[in-house]
mmCIF file of C-alpha atoms in Angstrom:
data_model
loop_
_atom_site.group_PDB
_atom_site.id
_atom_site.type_symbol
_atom_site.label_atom_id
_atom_site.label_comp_id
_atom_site.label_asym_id
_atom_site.label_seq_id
_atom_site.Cartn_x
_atom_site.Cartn_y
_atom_site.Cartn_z
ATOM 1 C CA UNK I 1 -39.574 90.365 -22.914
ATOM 2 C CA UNK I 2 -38.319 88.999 -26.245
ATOM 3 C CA UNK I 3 -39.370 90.454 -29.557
ATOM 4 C CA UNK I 4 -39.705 89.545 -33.329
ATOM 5 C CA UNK I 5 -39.846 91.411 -36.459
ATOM 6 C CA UNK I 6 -42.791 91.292 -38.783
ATOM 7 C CA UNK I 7 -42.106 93.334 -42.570
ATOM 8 C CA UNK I 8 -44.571 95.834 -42.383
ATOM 9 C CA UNK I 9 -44.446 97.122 -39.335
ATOM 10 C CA UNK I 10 -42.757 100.034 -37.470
ATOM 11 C CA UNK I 11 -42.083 98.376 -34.073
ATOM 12 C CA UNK I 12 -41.100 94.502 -32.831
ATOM 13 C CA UNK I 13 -43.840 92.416 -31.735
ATOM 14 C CA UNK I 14 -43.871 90.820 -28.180
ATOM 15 C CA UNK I 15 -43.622 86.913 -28.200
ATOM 16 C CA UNK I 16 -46.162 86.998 -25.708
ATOM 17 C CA UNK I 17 -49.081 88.474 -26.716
ATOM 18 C CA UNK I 18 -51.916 89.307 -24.500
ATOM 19 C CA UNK I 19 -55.737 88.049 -25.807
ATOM 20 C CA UNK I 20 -58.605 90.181 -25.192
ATOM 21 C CA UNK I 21 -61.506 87.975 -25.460
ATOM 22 C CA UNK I 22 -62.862 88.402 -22.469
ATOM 23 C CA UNK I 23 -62.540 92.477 -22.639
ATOM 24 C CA UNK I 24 -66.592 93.772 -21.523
ATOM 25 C CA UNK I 25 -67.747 96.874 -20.851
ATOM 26 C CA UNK I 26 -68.864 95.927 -17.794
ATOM 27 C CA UNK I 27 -65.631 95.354 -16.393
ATOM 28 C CA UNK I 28 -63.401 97.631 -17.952
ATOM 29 C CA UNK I 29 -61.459 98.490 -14.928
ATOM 30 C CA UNK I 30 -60.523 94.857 -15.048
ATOM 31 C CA UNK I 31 -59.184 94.618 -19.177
ATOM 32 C CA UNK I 32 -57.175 98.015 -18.128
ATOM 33 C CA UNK I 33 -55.315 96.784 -15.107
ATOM 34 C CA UNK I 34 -54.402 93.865 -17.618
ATOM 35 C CA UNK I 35 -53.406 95.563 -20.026
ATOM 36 C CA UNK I 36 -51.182 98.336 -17.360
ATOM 37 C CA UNK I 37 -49.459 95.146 -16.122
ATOM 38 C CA UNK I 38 -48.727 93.523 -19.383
ATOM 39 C CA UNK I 39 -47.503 96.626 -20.935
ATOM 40 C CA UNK I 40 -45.189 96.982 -17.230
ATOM 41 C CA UNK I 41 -43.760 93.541 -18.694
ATOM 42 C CA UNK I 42 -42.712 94.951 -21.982
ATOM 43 C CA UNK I 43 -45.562 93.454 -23.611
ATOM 44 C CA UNK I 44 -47.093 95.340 -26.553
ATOM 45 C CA UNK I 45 -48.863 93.012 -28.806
ATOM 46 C CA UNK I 46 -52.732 92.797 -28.395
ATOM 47 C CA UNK I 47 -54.793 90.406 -30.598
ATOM 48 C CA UNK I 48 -58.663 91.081 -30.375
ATOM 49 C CA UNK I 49 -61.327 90.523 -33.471
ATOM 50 C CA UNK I 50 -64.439 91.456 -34.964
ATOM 51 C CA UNK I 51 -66.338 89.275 -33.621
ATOM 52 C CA UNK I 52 -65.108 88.704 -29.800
ATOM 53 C CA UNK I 53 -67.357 89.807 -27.106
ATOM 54 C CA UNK I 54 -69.607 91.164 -29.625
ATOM 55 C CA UNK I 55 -67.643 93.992 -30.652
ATOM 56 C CA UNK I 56 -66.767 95.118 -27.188
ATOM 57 C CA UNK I 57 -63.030 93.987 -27.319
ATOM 58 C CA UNK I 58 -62.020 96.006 -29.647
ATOM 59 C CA UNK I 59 -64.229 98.802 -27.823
ATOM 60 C CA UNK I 60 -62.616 98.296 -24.961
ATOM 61 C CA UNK I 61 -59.240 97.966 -26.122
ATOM 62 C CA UNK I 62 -59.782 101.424 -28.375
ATOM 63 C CA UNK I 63 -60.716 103.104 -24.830
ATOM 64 C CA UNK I 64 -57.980 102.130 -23.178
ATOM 65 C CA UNK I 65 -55.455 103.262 -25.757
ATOM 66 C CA UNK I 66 -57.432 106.300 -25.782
ATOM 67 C CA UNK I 67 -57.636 106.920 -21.840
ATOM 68 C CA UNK I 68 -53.746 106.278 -21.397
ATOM 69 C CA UNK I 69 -52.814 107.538 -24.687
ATOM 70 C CA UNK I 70 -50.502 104.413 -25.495
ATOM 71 C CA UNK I 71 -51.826 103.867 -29.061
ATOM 72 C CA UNK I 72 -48.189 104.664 -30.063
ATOM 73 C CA UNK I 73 -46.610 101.838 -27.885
ATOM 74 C CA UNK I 74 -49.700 99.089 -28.901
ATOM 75 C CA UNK I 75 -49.156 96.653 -31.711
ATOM 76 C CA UNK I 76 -52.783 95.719 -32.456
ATOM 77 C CA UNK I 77 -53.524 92.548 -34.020
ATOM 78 C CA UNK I 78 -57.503 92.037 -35.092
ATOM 79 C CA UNK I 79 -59.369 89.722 -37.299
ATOM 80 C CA UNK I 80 -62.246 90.296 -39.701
ATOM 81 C CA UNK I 81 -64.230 88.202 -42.333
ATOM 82 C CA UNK I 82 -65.469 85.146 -39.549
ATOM 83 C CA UNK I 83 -68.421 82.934 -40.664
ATOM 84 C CA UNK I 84 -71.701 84.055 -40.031
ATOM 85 C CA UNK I 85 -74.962 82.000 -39.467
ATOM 86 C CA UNK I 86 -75.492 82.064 -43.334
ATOM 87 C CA UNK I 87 -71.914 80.567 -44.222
ATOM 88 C CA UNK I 88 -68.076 81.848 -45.354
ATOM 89 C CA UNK I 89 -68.030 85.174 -45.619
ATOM 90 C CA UNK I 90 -64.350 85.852 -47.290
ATOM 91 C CA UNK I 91 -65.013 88.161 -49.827
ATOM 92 C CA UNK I 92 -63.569 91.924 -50.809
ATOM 93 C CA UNK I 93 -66.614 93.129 -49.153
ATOM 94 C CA UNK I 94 -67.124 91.389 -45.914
ATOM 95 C CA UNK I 95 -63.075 92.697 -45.186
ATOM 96 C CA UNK I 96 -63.684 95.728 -46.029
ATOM 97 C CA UNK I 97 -66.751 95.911 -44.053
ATOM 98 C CA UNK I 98 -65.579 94.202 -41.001
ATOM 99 C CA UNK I 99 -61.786 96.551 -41.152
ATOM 100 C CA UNK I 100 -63.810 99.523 -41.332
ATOM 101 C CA UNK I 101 -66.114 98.181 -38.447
ATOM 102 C CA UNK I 102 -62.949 97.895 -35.828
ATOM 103 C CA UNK I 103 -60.956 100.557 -36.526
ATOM 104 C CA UNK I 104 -63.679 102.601 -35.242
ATOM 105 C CA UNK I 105 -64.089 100.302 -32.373
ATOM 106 C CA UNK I 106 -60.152 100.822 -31.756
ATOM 107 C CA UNK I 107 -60.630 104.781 -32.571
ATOM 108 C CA UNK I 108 -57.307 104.214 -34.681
ATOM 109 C CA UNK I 109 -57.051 104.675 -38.255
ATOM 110 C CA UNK I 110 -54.459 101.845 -39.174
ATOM 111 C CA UNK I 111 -53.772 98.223 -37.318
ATOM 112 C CA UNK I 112 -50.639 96.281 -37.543
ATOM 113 C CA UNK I 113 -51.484 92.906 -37.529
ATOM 114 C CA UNK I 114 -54.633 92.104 -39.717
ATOM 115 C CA UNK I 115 -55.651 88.452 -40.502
ATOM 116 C CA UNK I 116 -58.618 87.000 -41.656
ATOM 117 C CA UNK I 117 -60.429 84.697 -38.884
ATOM 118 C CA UNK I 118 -61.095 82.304 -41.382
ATOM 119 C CA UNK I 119 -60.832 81.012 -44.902
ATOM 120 C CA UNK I 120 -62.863 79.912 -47.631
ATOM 121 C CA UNK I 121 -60.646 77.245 -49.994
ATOM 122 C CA UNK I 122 -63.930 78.003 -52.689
ATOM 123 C CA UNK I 123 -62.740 81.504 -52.757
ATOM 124 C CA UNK I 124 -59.245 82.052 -54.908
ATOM 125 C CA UNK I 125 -56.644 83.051 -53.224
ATOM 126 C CA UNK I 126 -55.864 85.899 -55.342
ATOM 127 C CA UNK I 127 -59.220 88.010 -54.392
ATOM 128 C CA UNK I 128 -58.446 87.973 -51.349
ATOM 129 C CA UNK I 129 -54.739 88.613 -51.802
ATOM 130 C CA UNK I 130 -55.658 91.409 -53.811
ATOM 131 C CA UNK I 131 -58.354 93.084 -51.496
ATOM 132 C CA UNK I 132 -56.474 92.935 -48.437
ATOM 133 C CA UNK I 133 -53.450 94.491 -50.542
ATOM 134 C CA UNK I 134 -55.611 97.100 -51.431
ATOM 135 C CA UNK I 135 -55.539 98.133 -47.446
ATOM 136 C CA UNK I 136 -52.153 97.555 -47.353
ATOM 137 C CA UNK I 137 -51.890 100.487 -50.164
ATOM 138 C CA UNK I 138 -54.178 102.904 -48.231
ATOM 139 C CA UNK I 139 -52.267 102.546 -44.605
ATOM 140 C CA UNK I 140 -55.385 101.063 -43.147
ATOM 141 C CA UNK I 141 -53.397 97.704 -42.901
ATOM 142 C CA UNK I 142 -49.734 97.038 -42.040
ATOM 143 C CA UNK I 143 -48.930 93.213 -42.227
ATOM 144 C CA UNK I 144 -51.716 90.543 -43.393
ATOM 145 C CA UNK I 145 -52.226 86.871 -42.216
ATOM 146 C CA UNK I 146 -54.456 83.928 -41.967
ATOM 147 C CA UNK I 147 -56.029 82.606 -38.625
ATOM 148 C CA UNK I 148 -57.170 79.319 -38.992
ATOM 149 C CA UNK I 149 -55.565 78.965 -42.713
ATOM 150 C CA UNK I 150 -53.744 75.621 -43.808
ATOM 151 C CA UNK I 151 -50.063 75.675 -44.582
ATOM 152 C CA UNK I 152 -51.126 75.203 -47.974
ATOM 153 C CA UNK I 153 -53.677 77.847 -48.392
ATOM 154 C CA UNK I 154 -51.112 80.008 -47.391
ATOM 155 C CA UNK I 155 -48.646 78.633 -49.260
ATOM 156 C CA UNK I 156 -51.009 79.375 -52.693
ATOM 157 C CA UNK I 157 -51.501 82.875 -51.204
ATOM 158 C CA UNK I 158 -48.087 84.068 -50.999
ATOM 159 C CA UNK I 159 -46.850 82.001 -54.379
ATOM 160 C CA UNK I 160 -49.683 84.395 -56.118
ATOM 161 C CA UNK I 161 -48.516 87.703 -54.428
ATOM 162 C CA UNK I 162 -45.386 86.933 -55.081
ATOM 163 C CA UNK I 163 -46.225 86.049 -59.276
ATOM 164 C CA UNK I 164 -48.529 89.669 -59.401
ATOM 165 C CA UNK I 165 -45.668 91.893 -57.198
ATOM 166 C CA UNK I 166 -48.398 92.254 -54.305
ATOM 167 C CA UNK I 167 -47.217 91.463 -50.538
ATOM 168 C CA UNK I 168 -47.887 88.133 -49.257
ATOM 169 C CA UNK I 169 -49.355 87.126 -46.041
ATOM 170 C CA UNK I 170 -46.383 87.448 -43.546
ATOM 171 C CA UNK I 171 -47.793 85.800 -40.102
ATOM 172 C CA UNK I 172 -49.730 83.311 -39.619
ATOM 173 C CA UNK I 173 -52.133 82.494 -36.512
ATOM 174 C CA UNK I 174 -53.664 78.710 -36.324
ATOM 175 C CA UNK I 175 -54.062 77.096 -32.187
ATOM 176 C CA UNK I 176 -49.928 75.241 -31.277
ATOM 177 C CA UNK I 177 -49.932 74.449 -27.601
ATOM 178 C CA UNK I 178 -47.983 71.087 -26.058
ATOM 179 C CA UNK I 179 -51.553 69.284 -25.523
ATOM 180 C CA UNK I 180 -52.974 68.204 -29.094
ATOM 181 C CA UNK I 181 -56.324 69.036 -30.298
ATOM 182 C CA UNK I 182 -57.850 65.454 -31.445
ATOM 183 C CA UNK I 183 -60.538 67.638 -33.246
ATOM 184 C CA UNK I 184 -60.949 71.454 -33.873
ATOM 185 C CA UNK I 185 -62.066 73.160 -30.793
ATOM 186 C CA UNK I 186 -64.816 75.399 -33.246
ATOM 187 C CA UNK I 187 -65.351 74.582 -36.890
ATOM 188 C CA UNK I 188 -62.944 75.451 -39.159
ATOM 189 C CA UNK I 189 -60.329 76.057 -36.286
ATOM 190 C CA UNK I 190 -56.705 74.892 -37.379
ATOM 191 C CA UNK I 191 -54.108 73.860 -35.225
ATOM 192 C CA UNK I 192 -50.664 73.309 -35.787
ATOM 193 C CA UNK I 193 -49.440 69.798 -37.240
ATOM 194 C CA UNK I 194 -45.817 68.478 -37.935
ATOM 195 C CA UNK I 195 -46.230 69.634 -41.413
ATOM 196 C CA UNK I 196 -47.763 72.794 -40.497
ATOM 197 C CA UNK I 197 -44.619 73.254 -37.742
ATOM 198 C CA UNK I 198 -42.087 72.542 -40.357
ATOM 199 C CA UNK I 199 -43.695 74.463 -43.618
ATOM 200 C CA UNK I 200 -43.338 77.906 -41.194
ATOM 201 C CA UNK I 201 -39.848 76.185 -40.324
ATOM 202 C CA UNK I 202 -38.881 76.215 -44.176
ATOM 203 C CA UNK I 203 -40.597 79.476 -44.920
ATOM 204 C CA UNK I 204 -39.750 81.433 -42.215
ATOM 205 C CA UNK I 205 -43.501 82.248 -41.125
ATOM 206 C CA UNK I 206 -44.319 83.815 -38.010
ATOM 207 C CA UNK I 207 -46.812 81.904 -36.170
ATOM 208 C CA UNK I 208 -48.894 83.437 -33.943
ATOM 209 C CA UNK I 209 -50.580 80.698 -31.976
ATOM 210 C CA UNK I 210 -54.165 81.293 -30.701
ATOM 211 C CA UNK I 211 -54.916 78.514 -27.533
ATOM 212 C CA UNK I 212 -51.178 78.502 -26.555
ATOM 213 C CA UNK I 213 -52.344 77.329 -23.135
ATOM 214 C CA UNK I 214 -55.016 74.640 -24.370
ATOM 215 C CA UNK I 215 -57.314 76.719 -22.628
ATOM 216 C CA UNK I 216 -55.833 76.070 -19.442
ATOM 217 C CA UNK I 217 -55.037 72.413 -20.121
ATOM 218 C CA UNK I 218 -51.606 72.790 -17.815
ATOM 219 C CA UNK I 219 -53.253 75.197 -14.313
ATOM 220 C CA UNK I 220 -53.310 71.608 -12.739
ATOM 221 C CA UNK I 221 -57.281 72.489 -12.789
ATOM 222 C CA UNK I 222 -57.830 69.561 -14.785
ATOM 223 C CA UNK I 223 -57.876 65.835 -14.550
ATOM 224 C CA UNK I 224 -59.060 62.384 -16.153
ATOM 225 C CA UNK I 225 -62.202 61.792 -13.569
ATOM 226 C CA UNK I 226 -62.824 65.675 -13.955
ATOM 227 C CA UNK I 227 -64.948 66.240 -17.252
ATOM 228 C CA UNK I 228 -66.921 69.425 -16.467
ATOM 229 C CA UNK I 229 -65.424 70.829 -19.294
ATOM 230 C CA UNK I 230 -67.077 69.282 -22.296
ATOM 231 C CA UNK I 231 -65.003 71.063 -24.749
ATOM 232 C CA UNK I 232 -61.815 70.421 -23.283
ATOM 233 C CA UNK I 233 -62.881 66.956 -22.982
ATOM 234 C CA UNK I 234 -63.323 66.757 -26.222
ATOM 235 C CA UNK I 235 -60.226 68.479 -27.534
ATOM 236 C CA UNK I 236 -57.657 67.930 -25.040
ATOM 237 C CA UNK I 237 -58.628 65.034 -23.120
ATOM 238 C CA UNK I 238 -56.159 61.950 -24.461
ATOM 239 C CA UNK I 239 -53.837 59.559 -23.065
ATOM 240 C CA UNK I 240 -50.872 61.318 -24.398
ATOM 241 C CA UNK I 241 -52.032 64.722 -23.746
ATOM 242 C CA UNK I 242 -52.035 63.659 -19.798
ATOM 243 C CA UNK I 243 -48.814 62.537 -20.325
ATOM 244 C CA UNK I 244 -47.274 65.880 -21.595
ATOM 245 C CA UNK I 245 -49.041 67.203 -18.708
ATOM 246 C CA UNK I 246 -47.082 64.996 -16.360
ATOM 247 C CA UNK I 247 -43.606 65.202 -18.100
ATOM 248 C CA UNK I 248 -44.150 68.896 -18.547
ATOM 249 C CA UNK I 249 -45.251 68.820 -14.414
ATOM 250 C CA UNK I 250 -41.419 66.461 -13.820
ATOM 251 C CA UNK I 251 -39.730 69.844 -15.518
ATOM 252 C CA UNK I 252 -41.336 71.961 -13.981
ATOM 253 C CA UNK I 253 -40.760 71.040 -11.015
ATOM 254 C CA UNK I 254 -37.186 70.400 -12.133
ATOM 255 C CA UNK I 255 -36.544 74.400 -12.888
ATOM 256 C CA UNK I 256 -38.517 75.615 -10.515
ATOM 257 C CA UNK I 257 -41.688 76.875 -12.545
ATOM 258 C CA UNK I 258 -44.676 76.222 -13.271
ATOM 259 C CA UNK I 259 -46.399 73.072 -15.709
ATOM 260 C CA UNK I 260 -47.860 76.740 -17.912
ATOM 261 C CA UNK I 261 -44.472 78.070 -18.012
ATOM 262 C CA UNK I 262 -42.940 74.778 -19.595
ATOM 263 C CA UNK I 263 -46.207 74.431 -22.103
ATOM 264 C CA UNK I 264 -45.578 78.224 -23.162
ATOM 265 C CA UNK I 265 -41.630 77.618 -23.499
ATOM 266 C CA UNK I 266 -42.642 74.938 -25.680
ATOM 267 C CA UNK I 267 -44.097 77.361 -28.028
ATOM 268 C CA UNK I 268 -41.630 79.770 -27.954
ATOM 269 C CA UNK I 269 -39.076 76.911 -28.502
ATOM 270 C CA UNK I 270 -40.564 75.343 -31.919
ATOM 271 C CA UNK I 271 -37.847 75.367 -34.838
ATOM 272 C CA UNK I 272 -37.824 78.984 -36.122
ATOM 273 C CA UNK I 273 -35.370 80.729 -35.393
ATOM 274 C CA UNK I 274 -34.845 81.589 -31.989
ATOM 275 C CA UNK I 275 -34.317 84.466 -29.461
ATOM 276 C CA UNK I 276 -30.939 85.417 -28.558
ATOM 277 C CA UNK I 277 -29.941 86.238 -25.274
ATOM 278 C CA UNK I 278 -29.387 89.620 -25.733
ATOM 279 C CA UNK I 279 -33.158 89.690 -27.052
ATOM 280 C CA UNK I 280 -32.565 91.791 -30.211
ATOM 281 C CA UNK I 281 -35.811 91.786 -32.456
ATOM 282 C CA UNK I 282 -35.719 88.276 -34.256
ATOM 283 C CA UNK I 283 -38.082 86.287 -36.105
ATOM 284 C CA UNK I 284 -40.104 83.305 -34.853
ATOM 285 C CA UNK I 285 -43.314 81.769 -32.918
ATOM 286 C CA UNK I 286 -45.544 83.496 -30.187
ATOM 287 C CA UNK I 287 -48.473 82.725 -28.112
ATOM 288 C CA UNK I 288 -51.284 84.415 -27.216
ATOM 289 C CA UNK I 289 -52.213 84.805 -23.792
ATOM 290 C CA UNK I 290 -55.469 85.094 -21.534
ATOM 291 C CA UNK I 291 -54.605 86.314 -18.301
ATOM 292 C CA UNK I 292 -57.327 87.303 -16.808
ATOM 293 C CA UNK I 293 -54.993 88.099 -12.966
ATOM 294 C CA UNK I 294 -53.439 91.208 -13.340
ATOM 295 C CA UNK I 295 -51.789 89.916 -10.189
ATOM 296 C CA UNK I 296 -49.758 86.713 -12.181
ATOM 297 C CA UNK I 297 -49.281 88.478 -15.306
ATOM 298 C CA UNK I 298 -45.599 87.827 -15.149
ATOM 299 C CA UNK I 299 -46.517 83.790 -14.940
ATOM 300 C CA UNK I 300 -45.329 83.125 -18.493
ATOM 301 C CA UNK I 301 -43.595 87.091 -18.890
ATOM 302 C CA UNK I 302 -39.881 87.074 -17.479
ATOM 303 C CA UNK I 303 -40.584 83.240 -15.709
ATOM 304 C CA UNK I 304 -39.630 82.001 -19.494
ATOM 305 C CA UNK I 305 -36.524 83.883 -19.353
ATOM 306 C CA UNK I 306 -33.543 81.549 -20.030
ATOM 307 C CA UNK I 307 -35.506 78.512 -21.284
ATOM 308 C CA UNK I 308 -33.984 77.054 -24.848
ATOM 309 C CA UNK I 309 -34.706 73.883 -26.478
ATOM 310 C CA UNK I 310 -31.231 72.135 -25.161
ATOM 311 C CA UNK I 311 -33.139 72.686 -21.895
ATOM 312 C CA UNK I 312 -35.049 69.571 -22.966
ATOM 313 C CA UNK I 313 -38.249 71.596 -24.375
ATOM 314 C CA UNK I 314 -37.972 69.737 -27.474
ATOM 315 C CA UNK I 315 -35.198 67.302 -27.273
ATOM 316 C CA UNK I 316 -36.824 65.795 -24.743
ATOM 317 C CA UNK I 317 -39.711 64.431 -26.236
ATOM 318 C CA UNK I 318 -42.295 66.398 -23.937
ATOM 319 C CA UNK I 319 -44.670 66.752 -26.528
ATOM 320 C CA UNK I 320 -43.946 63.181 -28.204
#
């Protein structure tokens, strides 16, 4: 497993990072033999929000750390202050509310990674710099970021923490996967342009990508006749999409892995700066990842071992 460094925090953060929104009550046993064999793969990051499964993911996930007493070795990275049915909600008290909500769901009394599920451009950047720094300053918080922000949202955020001596947002978590979304898969969703690619290039953002998959877009489940899936239709389906699923199939089968292996290499391959071999803690991208099989957890663990962008990832043109 490969690692990056995010300021604020005490450990690295696992470029694979396992997703949690599909963590019920119901089958608990389930989310904790997931977890067991992504932690087994040197995986410690865990992204989960307010609002997934209806509060139980972050229930379940607090259990778990509870029942094996891992809270120690868990980077946790939730999400507060979604829309509701009346509107935006990105104000100091919605994120204070929904923060205080989940870490009593995670029965922890700080998170790592804390980003807010979605913006509001009506709202000034600088409340909502200024809130979130406020949990910063009382060790509820240890890094802040934006899921579903625009490079230029974030770009307004950091210029005014950096003008008022407050700490910036220092991640960043909008949907990058090889297939690309023709439309937002939810409203307000953002997903990872050129511009948006090359702004975290210049700034040396982490981006955390949501989606990394394309919700599955790459199993081979999937096909042009096949629309079952009305959302990925929607989304994913395109001419050129199918053909990054067959050049991405041609490499695959080139190096001996698997079409999700190449889509997630192309993720961990975008142009920040890279793992070395020796896999010290480094900056850069990271997906998140929904694996559900505790059984293929290491598709996409130690199978992206080795890859680099002169393996053609990039240079190639497989997502051209």
């Amino acid at each position: 497993m490969e690692y990056i460094d995010i300021p604020g925090l005490r450990l690295p953060v696992s470029r694979l990072i396992k997703g949690t929104d599909y963590f019920y009550h119901h089958s608990y046993e389930l989310a904790a033999a997931n977890m067991d064999a992504f932690l087994a793969l040197g995986g410690n990051a865990v992204d989960s929000a307010h609002i997934y499964c209806g509060g139980q993911s972050e229930e379940v996930l607090g259990r778990y750390m509870e029942e094996r007493g891992n809270r120690d070795r868990i980077v946790i990275l939730t999400k507060g202050a979604h829309h509701d049915q009346n509107g935006p909600r990105v104000n100091k008290q919605a994120i204070a509310d929904d923060l205080k909500v989940s870490l009593e769901r995670l029965r922890t009394d700080h998170i790592e990674l804390y980003a807010l599920h979605r913006d509001d451009p009506d709202v000034p950047v600088g409340v909502i710099v200024e809130a979130l720094n406020a949990h910063i300053e009382s060790g509820a918080i240890g890094a802040i970021g934006g899921s579903n922000w625009t490079w230029q949202r974030l770009q307004e955020a950091n210029e005014y923490a950096a003008a008022h001596g407050l700490v910036g947002f220092t991640f960043s978590s909008p949907n990058l996967s090889l297939a690309k979304a023709k439309e937002p898969y939810w409203k307000d969703a953002v997903s990872a342009d050129q511009a948006t690619i090359d702004w975290h290039e210049k700034h040396q953002l982490p981006l955390l990508s949501w989606s990394s998959q394309a919700r599955g877009f790459f199993t081979g489940r999937f096909s042009p006749d096949d629309r079952s899936d009305a959302d990925l239709v929607r989304v994913f389906y395109s001419d050129d999409n199918w053909e990054r699923l067959a050049r991405a199939e041609r490499l695959a089968a080139d190096k001996g892995v698997t079409a999700i292996q190449i889509a997630l290499a192309y993720v961990l391959n975008q142009p920040f700066p890279r793992m070395r071999a020796h896999r010290r803690p480094q900056r850069g991208g990271a997906p998140l990842v929904r694996r559900s099989d505790a059984s293929r957890a290491d598709e996409g663990g130690d199978g992206l071992a080795g890859f680099e962008a002169g393996d053609g990832l990039t240079v190639w043109g497989i997502a051209h």
